[in-house]
Short mmCIF file of C-alpha atoms in Angstrom, two decimals:
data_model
loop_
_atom_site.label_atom_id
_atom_site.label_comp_id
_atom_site.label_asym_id
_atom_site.label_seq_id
_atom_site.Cartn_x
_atom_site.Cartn_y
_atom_site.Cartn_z
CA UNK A 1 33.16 -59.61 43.63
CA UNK A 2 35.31 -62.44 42.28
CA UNK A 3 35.10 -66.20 41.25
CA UNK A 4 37.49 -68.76 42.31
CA UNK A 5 36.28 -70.91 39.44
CA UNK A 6 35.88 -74.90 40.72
CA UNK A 7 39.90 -74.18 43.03
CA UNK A 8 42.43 -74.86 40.73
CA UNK A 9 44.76 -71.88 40.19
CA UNK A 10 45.27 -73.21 36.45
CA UNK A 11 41.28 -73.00 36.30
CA UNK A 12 40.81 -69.26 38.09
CA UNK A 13 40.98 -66.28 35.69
CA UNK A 14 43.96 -64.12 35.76
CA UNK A 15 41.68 -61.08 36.17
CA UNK A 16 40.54 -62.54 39.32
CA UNK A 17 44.18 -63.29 40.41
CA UNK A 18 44.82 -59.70 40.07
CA UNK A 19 42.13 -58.46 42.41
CA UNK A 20 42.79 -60.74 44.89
CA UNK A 21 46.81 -59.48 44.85
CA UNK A 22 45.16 -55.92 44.70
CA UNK A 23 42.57 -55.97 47.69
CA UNK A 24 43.56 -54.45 50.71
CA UNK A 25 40.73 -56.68 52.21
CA UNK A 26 39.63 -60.03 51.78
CA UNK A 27 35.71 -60.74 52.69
CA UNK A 28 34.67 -64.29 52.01
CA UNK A 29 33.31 -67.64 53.35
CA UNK A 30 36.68 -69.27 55.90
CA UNK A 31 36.95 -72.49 53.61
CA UNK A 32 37.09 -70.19 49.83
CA UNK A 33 39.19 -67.34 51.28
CA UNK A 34 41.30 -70.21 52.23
CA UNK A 35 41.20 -71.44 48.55
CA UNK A 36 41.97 -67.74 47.22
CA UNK A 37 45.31 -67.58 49.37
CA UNK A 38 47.96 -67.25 50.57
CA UNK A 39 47.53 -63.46 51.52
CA UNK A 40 50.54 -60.87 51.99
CA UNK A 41 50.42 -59.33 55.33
CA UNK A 42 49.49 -56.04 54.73
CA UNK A 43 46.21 -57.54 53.63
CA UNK A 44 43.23 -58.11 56.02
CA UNK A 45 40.94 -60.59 56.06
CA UNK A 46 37.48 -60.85 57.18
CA UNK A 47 36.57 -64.47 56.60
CA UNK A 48 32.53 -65.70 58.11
CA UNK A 49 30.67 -68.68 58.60
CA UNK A 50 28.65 -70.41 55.61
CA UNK A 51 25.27 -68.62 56.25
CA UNK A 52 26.38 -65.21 56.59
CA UNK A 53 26.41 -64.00 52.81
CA UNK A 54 24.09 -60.81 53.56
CA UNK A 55 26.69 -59.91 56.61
CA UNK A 56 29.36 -60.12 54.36
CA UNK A 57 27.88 -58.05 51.35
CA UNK A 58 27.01 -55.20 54.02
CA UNK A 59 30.55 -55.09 55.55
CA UNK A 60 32.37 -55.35 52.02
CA UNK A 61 30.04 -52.17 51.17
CA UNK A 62 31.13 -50.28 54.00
CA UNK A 63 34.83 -50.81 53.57
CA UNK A 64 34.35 -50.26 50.62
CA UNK A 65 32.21 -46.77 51.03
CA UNK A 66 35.24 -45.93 53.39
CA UNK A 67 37.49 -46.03 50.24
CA UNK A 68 39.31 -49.34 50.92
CA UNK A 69 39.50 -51.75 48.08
CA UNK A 70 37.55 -54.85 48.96
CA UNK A 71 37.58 -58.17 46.89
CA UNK A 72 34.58 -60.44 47.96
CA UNK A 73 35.30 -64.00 47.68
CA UNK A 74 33.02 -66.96 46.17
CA UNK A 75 33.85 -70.43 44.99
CA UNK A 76 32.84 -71.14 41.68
CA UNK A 77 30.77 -68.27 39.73
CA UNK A 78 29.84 -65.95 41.93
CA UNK A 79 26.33 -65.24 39.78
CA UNK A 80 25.23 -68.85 39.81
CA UNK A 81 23.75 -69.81 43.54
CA UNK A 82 26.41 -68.01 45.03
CA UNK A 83 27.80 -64.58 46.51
CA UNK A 84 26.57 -61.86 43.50
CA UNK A 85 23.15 -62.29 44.42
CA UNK A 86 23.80 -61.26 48.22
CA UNK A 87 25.70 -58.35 47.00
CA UNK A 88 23.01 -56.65 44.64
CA UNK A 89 20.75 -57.37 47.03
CA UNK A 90 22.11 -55.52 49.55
CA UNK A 91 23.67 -52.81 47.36
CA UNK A 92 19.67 -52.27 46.15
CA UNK A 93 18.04 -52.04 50.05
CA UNK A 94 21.07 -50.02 50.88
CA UNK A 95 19.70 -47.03 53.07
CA UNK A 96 23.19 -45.62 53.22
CA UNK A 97 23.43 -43.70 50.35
CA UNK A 98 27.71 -43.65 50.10
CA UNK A 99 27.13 -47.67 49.22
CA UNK A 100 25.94 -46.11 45.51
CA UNK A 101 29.07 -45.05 44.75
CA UNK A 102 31.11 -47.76 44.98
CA UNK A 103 32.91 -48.83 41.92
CA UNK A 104 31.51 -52.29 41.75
CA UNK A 105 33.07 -55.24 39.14
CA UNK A 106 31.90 -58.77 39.09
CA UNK A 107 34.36 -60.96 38.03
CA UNK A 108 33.08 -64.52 36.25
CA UNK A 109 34.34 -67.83 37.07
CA UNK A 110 34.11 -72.06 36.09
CA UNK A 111 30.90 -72.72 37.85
CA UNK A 112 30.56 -76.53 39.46
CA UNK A 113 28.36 -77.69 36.76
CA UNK A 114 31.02 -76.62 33.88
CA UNK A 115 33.40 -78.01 35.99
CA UNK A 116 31.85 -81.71 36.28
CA UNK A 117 30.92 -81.31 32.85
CA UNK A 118 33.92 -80.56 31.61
CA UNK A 119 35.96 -83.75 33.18
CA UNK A 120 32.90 -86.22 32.48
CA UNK A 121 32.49 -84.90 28.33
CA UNK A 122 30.20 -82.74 27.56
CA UNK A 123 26.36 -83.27 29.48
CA UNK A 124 25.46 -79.41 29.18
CA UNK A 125 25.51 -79.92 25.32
CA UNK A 126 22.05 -78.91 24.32
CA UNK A 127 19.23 -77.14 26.51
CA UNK A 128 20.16 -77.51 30.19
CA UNK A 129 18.92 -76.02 33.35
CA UNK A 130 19.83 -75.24 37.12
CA UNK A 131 18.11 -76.07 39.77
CA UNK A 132 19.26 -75.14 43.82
CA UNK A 133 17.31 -78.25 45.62
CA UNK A 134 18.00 -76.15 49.28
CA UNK A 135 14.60 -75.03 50.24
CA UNK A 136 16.11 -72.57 52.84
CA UNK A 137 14.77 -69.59 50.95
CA UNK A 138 12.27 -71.24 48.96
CA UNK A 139 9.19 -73.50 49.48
CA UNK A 140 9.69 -77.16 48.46
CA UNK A 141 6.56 -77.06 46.00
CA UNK A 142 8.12 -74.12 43.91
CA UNK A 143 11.27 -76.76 43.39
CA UNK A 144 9.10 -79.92 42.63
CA UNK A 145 7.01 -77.55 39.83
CA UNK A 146 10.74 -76.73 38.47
CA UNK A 147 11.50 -80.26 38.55
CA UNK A 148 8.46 -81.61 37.02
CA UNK A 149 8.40 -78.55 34.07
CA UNK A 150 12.32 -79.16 33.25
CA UNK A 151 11.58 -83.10 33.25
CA UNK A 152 8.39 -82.42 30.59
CA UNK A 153 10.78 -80.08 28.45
CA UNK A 154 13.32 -82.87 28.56
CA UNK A 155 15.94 -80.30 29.53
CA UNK A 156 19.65 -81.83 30.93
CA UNK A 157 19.41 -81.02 34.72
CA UNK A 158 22.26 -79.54 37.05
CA UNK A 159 21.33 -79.92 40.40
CA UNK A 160 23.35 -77.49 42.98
CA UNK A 161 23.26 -78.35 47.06
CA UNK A 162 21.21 -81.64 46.39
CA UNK A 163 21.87 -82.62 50.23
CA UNK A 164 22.99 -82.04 53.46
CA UNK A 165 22.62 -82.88 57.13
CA UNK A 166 19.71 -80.54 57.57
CA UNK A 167 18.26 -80.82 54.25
CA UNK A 168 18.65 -84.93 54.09
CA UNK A 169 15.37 -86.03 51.78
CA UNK A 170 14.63 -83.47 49.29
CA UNK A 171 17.38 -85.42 46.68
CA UNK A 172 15.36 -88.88 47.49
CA UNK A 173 12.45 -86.84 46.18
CA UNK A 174 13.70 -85.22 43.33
CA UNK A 175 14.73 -87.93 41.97
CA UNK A 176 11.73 -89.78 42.62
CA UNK A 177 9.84 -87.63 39.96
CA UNK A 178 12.37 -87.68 37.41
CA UNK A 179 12.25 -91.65 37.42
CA UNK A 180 8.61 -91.31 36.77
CA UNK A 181 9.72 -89.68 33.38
CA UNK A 182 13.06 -90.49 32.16
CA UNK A 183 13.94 -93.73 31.34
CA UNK A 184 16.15 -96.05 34.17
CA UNK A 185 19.51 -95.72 31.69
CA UNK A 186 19.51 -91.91 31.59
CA UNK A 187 23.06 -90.75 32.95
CA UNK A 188 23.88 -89.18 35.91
CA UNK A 189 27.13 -87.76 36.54
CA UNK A 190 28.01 -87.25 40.58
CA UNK A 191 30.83 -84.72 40.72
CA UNK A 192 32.74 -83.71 43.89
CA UNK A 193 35.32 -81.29 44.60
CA UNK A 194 35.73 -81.12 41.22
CA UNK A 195 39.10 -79.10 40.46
CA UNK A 196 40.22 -79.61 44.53
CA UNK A 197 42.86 -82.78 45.02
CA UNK A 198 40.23 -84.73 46.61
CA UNK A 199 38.11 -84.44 43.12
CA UNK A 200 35.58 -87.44 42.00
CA UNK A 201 34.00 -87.61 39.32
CA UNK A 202 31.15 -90.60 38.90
CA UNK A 203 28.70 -91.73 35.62
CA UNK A 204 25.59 -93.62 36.97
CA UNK A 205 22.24 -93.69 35.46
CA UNK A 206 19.09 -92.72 37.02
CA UNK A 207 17.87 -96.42 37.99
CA UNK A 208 21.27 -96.85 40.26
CA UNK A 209 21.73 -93.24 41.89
CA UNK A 210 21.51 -93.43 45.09
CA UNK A 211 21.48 -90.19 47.79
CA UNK A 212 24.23 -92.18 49.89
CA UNK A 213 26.50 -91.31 46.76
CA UNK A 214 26.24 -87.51 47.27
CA UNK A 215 26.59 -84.64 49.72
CA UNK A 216 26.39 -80.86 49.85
CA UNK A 217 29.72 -80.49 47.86
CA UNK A 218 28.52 -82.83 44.95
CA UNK A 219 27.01 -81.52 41.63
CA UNK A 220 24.54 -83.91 40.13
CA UNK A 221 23.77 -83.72 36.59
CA UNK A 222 20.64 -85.68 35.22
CA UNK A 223 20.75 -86.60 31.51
CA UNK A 224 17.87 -85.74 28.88
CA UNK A 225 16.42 -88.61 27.24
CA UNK A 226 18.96 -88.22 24.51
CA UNK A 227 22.33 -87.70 26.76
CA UNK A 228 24.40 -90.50 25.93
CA UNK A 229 27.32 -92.50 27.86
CA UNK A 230 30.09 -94.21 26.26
CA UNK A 231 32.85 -96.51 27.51
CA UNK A 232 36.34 -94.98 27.50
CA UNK A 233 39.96 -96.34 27.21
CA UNK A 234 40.80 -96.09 30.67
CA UNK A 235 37.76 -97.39 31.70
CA UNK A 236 35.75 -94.86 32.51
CA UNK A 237 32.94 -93.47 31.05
CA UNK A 238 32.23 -89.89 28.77
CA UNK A 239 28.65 -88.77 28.83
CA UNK A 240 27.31 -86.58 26.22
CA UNK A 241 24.40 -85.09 24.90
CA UNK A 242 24.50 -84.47 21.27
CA UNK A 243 23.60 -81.30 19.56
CA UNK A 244 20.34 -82.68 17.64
CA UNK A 245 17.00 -83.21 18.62
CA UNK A 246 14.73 -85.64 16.84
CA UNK A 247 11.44 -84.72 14.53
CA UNK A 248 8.50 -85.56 16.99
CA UNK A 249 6.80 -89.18 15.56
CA UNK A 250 4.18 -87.37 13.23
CA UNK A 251 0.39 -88.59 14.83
CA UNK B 1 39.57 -79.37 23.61
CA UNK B 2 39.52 -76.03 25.13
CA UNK B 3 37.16 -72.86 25.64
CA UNK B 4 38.82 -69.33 25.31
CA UNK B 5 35.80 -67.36 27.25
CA UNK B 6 34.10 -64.73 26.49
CA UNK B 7 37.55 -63.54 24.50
CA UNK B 8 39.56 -61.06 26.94
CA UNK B 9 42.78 -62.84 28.12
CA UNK B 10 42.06 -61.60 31.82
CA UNK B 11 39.16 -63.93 31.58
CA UNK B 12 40.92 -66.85 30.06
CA UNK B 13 41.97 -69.79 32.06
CA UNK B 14 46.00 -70.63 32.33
CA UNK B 15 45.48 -73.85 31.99
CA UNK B 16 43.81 -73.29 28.63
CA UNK B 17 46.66 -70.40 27.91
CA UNK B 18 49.09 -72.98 28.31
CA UNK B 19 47.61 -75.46 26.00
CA UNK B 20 47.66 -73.42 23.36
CA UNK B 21 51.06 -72.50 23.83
CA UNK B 22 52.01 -76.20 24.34
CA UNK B 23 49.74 -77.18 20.96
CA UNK B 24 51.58 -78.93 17.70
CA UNK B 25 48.18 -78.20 15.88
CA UNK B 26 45.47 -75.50 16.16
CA UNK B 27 42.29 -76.37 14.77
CA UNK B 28 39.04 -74.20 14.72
CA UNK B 29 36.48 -71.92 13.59
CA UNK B 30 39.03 -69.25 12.00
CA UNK B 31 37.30 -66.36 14.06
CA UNK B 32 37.93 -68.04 17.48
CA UNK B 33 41.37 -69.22 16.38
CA UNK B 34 42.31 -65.48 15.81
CA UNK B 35 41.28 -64.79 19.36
CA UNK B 36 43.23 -67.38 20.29
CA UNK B 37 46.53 -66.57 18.68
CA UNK B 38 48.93 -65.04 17.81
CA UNK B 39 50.88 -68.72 17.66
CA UNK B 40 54.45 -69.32 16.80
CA UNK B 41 56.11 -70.16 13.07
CA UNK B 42 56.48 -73.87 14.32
CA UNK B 43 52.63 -73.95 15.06
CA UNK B 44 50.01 -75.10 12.38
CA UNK B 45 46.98 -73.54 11.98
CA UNK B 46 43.65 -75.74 10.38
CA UNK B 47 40.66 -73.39 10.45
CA UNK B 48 37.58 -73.96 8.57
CA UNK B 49 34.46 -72.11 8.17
CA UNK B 50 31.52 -71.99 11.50
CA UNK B 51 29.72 -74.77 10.55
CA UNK B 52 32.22 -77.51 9.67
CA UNK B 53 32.17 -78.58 13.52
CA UNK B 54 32.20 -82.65 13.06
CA UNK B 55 34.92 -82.27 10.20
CA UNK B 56 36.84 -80.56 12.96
CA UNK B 57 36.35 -83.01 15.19
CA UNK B 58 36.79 -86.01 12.86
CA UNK B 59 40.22 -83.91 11.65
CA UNK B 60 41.80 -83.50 15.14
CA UNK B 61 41.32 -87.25 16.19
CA UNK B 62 42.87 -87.86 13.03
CA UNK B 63 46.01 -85.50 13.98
CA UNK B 64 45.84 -86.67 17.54
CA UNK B 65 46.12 -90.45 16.68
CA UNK B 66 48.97 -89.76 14.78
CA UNK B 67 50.67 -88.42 17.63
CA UNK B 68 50.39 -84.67 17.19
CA UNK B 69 49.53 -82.52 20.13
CA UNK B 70 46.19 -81.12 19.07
CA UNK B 71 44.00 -78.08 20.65
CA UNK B 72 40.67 -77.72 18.87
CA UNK B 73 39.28 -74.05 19.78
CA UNK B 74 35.67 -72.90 21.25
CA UNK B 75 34.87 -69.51 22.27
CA UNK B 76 33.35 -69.20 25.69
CA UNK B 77 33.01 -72.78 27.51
CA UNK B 78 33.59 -75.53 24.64
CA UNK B 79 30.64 -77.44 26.88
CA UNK B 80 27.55 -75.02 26.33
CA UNK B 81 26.22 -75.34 22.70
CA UNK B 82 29.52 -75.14 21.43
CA UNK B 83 32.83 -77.69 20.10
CA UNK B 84 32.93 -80.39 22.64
CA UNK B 85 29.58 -81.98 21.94
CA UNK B 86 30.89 -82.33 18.22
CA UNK B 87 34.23 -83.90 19.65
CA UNK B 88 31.99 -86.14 21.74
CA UNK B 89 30.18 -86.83 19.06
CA UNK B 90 32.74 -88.00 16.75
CA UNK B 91 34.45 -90.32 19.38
CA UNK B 92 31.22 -91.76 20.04
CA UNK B 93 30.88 -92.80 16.29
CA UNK B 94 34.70 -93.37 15.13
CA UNK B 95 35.00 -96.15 13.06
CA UNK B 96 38.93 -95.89 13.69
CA UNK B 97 39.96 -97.48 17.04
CA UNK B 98 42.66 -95.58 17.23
CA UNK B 99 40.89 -92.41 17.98
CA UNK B 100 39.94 -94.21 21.49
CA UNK B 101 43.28 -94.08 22.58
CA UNK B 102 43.51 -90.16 22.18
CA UNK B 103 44.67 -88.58 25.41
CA UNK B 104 41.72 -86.23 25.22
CA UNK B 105 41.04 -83.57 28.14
CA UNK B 106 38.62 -80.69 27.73
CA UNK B 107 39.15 -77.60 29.45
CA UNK B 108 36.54 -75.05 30.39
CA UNK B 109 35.61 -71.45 29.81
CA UNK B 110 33.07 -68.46 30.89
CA UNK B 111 30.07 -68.71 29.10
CA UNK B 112 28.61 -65.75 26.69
CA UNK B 113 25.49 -66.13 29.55
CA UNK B 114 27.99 -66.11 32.84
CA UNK B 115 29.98 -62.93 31.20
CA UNK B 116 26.57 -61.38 30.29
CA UNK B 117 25.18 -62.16 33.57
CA UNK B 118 28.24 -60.90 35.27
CA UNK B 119 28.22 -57.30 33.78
CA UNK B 120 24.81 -56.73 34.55
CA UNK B 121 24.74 -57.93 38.39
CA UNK B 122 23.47 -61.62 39.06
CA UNK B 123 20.25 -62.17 36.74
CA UNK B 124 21.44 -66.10 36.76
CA UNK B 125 21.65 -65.83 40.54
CA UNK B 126 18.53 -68.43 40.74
CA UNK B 127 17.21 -71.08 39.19
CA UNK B 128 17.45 -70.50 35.50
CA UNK B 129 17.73 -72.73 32.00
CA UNK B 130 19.54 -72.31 28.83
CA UNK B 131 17.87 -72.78 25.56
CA UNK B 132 19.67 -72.41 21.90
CA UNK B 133 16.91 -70.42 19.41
CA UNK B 134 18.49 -72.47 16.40
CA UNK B 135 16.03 -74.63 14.62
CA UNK B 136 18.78 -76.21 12.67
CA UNK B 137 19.79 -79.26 14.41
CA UNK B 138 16.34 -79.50 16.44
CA UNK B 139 12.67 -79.18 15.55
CA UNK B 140 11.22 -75.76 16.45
CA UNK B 141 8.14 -77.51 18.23
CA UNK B 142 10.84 -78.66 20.88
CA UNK B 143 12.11 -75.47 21.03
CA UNK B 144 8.27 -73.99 21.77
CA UNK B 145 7.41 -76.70 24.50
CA UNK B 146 10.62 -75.78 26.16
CA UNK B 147 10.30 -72.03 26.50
CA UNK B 148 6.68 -73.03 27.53
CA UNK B 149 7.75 -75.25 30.30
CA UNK B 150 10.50 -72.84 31.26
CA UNK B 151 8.10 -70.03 31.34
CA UNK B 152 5.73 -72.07 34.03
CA UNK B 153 8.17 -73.29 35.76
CA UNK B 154 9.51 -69.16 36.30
CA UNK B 155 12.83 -69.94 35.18
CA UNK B 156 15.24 -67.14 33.92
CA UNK B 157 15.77 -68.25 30.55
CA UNK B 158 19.27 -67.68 28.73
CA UNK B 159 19.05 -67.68 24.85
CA UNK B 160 21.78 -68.82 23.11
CA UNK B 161 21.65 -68.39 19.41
CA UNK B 162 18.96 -65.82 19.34
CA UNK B 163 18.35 -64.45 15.61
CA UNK B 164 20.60 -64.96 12.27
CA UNK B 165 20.05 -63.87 8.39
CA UNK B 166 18.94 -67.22 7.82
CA UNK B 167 16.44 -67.55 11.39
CA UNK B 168 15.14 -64.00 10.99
CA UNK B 169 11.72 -64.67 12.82
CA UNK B 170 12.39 -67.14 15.84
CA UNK B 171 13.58 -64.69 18.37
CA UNK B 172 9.97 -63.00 17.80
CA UNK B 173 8.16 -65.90 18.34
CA UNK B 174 9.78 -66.88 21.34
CA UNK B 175 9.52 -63.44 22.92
CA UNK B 176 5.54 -63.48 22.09
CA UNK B 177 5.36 -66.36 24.07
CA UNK B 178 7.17 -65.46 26.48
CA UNK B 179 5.12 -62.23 27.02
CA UNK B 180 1.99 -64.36 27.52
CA UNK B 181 3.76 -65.43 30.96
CA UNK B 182 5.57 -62.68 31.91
CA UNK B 183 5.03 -58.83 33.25
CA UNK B 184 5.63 -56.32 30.68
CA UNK B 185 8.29 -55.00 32.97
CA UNK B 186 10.16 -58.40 33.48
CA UNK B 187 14.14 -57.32 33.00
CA UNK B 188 15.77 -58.78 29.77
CA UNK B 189 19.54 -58.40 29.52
CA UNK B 190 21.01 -58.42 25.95
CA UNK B 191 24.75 -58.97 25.64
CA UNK B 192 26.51 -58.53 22.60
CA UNK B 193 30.43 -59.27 22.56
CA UNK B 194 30.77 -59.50 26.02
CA UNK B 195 34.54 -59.03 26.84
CA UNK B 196 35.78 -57.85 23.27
CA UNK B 197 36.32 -54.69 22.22
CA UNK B 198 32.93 -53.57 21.09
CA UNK B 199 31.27 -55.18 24.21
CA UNK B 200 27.57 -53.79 24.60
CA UNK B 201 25.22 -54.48 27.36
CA UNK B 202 21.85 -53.43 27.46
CA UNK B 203 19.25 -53.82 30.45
CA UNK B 204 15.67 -53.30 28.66
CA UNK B 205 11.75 -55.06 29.57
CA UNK B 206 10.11 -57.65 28.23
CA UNK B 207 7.58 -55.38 26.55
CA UNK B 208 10.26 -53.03 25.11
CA UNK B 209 12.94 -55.62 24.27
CA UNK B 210 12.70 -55.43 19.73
CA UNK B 211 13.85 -58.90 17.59
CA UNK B 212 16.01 -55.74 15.43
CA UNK B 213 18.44 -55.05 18.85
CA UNK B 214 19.82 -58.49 18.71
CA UNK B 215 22.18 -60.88 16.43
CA UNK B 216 23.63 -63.95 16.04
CA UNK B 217 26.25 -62.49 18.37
CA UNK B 218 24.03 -61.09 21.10
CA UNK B 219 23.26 -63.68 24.09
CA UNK B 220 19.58 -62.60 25.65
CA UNK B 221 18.56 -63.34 29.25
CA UNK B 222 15.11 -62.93 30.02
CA UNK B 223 14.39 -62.53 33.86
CA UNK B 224 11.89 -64.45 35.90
CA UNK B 225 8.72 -62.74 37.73
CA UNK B 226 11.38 -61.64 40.61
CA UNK B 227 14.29 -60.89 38.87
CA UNK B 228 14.57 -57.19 39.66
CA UNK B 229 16.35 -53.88 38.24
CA UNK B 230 17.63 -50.57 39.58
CA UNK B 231 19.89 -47.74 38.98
CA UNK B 232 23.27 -47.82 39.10
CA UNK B 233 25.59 -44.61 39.36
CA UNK B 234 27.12 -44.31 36.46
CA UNK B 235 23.19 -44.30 34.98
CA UNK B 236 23.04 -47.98 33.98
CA UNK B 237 21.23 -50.45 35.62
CA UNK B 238 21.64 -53.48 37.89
CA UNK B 239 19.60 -56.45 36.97
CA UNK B 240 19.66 -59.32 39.46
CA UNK B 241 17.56 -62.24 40.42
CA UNK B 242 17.20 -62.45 44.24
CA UNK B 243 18.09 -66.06 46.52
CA UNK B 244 14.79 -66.28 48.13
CA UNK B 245 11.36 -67.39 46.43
CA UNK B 246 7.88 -66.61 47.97
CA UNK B 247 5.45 -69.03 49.34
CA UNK B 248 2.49 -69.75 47.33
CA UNK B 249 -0.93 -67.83 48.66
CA UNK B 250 -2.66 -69.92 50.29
CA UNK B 251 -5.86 -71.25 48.84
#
């Protein structure tokens, strides 16, 4: 089970690399097993539609329980709202028992939020958390109690698949209840493709975000009340949230 | 500004490889800059003690606007509760305009949590947060309501910065809390030099998990109420946090 890391090669750990040139075959998602190649020949691949992760864990198991050497392919880190999860789960209902012995490695990589962070400054500076806004496999309310606990512990906020065609107002709303406790200047960085040639990489604030600016490949990262934005050279912006925290006003 | 990982090479990005080989000037924490190296006769070393991090920052704008090529050094991503915060930091205060027109770039790294996370299956495979223990730059009252928040909100927490000589007694707190949330049997993962030589992982509970198993270099990840565990093999154990979430029960 590998990581891509955000699709640069210069960004994808040479351990990964490796397994990929190892792996007689390739099991992944068509538009990351496209990222992860070119392939030699002799190599097979078994790329699948978006939605298919559990089909995929199952058939890299059994190749992998017939003794061929399998590399399963995510973008990103595969243990952060991606591919690692579908494997263990599968690999703990397995009811074929030769699935136990495979010699199973998961290999790290730059997840999107690092990624974004990375080219904007440095947002995940102090307490942050990640929240998936798809309610495919989970109920709406359990995201809006995330939401409205990581807004009262004024964490930084990484939001992964904000949006998509099926999924169209659940940003709207998220954002909605963050405006109702951080202030209208609190950054928000938009990153897309971040790492891919197409890469963009915006600073807004909370007050001017809009859900036209983002799709289901943008990362959205919503400043604490301390994350800060600065003008630089080039006339851009870096956003930052510094290491301190302030004494609470004494009552 | 780069991030070496969790400190195997297999895991470290080229692009950050070839900075350092590329760099006039190394400057860091002298433990990361050994992990780092070796470097060449022609390359200058500037290490200083862990918690000089806005002298190193102030030092390589200094270097950098006098035209040296500069790398300062994190371990793991420079981005999580690490050097780029202090880099951000210092730009955002210079007093010398010349350190705006630094050609400054910050490469990322696997975090201690993703490298953790990755050995021990996918316990960050859901909505989880990231909180640093240390009371040093932030009121422990902050640190409280967080874990609080993060409790009710069923995040998997990752603690950065659990324990030191000089915090002995705020990983126990935090844990005691915790416990008021949680199942005795939630998973906690405890990672200690996670792709170095003396790596250790350990998959324990929340009700066996003792303050005494963990230091300053040991990154603890405390599961949700569905983060699960089972056997593996080779007599470990898998620890992962499944992609689904129940409904509520009705009322």
């Amino acid at each position: 089970m590998i990581g891509l890391g955000p699709g640069a090669a210069e960004l994808m750990a040479p351990a990964v690399r490796e397994e990929l040139d190892r792996a007689q075959d390739i099991v992944g998602y068509t538009t990351y097993v496209e990222m992860a190649g070119p392939f030699r020949p002799d190599q097979r691949i078994l790329d699948s539609d978006n939605r298919r992760e559990m089909d995929r864990a199952r058939l890299a198991f059994e190749l992998a329980a017939q003794g061929r050497r399998v590399v399963v392919v995510s973008s990103g880190d595969p243990g952060v709202f991606a591919m690692a999860t579908a494997v263990m789960e599968a690999l703990d209902g397995a009811s074929d028992p030769s699935w136990r012995t495979v010699d199973l490695a998961i290999l790290p990589g730059i997840s999107a939020a690092q990624a974004t962070a990375a080219r904007i400054g440095a947002p995940l500076g102090h307490d942050f958390c990640t929240i998936s806004l798809s309610d495919n496999l989970k109920p709406w309310s359990q995201i809006l109690l995330r939401l409205e606990h990581a807004a009262l512990a004024d964490f930084v906020i990484a939001l992964y698949n904000p949006l998509s065609k099926a999924r169209p107002w659940q940003l709207g709303e998220a954002l909605e209840l963050l405006r109702r406790h951080r202030a209208p200047e609190t950054p928000v960085v938009l990153g897309r493709d971040v790492g891919r040639p197409d890469e963009r990489v915006i600073a807004t604030t909370l007050a001017e975000v809009r859900p036209e600016q983002v799709d289901m490949r943008t990362l959205v990262i919503v400043g604490s009340s301390l994350t800060r934005q600065f003008p630089r050279s080039d006339g851009g912006a870096w956003v930052y949230t510094p290491r301190w925290y302030p004494e609470a006003p004494r009552g």
